[in-house]
PDB file of C-alpha atoms and ligand atoms in Angstrom:
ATOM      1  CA  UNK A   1       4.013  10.183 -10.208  1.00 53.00           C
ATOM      2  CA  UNK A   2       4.817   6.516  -8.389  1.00 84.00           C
ATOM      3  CA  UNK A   3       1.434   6.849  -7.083  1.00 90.00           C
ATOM      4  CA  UNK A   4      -0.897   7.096 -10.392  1.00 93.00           C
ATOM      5  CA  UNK A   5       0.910   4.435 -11.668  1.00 93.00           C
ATOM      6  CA  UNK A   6       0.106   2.193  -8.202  1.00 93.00           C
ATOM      7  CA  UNK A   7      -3.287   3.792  -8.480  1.00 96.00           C
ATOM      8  CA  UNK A   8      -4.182   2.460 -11.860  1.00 96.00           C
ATOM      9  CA  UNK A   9      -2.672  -0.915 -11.140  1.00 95.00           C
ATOM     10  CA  UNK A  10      -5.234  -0.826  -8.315  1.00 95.00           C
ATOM     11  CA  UNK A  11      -8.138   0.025 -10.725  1.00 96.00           C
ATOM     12  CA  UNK A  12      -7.327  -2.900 -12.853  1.00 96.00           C
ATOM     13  CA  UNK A  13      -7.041  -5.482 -10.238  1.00 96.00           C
ATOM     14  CA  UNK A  14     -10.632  -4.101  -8.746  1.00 97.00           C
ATOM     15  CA  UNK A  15     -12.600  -3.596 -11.946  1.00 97.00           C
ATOM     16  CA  UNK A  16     -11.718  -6.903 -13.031  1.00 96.00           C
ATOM     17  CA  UNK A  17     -12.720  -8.415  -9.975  1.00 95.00           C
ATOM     18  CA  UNK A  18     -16.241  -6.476  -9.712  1.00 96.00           C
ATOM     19  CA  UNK A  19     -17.020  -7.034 -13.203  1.00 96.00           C
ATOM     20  CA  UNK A  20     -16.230 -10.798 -12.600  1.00 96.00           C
ATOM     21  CA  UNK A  21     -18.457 -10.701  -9.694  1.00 94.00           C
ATOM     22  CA  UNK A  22     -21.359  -8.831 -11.609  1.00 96.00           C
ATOM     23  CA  UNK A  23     -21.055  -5.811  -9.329  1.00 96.00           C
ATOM     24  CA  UNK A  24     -23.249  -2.887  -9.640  1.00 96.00           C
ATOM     25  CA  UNK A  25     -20.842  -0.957  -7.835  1.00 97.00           C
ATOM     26  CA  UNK A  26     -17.491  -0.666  -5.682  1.00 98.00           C
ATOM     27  CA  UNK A  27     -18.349   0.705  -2.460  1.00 97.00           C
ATOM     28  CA  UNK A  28     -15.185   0.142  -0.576  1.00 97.00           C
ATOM     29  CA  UNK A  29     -11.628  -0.858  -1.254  1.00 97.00           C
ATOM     30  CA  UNK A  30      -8.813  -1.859   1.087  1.00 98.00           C
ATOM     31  CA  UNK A  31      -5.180  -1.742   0.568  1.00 97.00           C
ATOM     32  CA  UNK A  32      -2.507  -2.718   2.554  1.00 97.00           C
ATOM     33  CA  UNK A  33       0.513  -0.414   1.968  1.00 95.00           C
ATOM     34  CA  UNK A  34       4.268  -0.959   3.626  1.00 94.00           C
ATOM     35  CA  UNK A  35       6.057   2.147   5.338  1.00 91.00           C
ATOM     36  CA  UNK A  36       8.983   1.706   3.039  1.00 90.00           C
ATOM     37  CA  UNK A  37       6.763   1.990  -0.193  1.00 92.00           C
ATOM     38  CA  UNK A  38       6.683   5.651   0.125  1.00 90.00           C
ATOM     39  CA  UNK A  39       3.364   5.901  -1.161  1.00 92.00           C
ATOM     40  CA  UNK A  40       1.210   8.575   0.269  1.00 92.00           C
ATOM     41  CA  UNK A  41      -2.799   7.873   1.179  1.00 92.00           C
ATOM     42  CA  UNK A  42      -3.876  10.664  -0.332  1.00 93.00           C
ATOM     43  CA  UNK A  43      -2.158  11.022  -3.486  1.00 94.00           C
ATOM     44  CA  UNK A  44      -3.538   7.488  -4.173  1.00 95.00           C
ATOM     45  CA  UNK A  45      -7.089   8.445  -3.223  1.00 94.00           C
ATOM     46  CA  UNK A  46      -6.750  11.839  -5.153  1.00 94.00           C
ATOM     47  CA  UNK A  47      -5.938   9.545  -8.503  1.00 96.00           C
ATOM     48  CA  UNK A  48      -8.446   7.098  -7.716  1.00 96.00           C
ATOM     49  CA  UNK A  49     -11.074   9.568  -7.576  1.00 95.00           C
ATOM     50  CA  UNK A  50      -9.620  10.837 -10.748  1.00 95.00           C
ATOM     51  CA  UNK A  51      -9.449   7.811 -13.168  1.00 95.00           C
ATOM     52  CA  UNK A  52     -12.614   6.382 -11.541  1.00 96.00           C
ATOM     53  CA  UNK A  53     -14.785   8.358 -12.956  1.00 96.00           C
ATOM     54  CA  UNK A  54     -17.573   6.979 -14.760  1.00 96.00           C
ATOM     55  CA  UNK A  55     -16.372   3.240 -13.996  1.00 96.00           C
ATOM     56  CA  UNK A  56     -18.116   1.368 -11.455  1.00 96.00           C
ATOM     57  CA  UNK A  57     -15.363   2.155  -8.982  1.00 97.00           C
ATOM     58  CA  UNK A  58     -16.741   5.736  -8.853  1.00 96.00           C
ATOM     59  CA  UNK A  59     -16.697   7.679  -5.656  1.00 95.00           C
ATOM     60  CA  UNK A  60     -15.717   3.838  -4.008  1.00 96.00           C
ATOM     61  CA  UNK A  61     -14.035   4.067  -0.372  1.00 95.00           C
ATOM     62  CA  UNK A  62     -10.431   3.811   0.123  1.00 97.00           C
ATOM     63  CA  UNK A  63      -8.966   2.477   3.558  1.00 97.00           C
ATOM     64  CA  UNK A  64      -5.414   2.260   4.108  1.00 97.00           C
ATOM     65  CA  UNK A  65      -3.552  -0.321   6.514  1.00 97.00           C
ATOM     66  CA  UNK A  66      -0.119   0.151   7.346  1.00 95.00           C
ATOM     67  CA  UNK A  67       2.708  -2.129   8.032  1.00 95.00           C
ATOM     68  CA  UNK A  68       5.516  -0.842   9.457  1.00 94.00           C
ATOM     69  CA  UNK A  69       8.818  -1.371   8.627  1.00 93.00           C
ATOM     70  CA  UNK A  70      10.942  -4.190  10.269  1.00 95.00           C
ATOM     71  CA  UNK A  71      14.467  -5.014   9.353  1.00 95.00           C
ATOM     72  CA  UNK A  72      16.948  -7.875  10.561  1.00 96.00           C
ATOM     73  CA  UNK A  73      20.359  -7.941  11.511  1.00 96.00           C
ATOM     74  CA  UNK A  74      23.051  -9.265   9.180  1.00 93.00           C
ATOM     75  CA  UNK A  75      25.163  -9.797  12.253  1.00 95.00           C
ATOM     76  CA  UNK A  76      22.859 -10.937  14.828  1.00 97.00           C
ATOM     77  CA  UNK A  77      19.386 -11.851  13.226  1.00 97.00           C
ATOM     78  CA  UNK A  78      18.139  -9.672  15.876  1.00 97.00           C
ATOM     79  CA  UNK A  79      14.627  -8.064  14.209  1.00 96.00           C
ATOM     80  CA  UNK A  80      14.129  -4.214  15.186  1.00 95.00           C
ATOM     81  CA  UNK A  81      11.746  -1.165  13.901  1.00 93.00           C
ATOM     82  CA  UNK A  82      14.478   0.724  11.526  1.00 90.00           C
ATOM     83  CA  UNK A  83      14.405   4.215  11.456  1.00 82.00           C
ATOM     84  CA  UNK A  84      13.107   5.089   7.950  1.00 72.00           C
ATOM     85  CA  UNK A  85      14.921   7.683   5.840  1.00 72.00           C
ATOM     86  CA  UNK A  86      18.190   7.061   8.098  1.00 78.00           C
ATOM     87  CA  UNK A  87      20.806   4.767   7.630  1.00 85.00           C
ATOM     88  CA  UNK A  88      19.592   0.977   9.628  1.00 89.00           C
ATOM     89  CA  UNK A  89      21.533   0.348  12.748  1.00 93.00           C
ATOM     90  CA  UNK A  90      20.770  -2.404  14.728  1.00 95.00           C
ATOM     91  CA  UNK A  91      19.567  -1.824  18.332  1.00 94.00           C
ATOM     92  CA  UNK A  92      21.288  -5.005  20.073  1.00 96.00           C
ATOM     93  CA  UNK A  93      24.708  -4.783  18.203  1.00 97.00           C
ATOM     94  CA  UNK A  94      24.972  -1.583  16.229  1.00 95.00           C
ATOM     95  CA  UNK A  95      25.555  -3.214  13.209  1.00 95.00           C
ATOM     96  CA  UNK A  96      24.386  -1.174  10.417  1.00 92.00           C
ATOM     97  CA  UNK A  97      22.395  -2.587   7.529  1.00 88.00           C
ATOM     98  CA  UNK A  98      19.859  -5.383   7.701  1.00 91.00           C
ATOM     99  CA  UNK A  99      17.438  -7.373   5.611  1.00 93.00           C
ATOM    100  CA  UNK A 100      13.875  -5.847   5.418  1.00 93.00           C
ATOM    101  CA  UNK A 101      11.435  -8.363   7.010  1.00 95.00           C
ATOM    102  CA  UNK A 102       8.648  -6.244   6.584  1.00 96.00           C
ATOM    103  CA  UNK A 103       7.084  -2.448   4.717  1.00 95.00           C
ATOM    104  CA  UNK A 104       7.717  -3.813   1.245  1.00 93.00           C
ATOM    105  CA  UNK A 105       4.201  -4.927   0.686  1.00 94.00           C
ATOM    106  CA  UNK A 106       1.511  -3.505  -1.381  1.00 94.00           C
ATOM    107  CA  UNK A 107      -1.953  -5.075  -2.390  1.00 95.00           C
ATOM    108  CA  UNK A 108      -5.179  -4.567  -2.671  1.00 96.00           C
ATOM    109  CA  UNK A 109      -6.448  -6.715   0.778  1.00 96.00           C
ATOM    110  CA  UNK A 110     -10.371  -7.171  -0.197  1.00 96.00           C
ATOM    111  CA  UNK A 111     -13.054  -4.774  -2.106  1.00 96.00           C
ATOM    112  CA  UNK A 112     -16.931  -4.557  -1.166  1.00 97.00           C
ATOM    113  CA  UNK A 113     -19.601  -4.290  -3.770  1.00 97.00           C
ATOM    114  CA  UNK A 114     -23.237  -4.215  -4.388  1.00 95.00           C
TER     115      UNK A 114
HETATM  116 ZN1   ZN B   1      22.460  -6.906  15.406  1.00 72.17          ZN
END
């Protein structure tokens, strides 16, 4: 259920922006979505299809970018890839645990209308 709730926080931000621009329409919408979110493409797009409906997002375009997770190193500040779902050990020293650098993030990146 993480996802509707993402999903109508996505409406709102894009309605309010298309209906501040005097859009007819949303044609496209793209979101930029961390690894370490969880949040699944196309749970989102099966919601958005859902409470779009007869708002001017309907039947609007969803592209999803990925950022991948990065952590650093409490010990060593070295930055590595972390292997999500596992416990973070870090590739130079072994250290386990680090600081997440980057996955975290979720917005909506830019929307096209007509
Ligand atoms: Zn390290």
């Amino acid at each position: 259920m993480h996802e509707l709730a993402v999903t109508e926080s996505i409406m709102g931000i894009v309605l309010r922006h298309a209906e501040a621009a005097g859009a007819k329409r949303v044609t496209a919408i793209h979101l930029t979505i961390g690894e370490l979110t969880g949040l699944v493409d196309d749970s989102i797009q099966f919601y958005f299809d859902f409470i779009g409906k007869d708002t001017l997002a309907e039947g609007a375009r969803l592209t999803f970018k990925r950022v991948p997770a990065r952590a650093r190193c409490h010990q060593c500040g070295n930055e590595f890839e972390p292997d999500t779902g596992k416990l973070w050990t870090c590739p130079a020293c072994e250290a386990i645990g680090g600081d997440v650098v980057a996955g975290r993030e979720f917005f909506v990146d830019s929307i096209e209308v007509e």
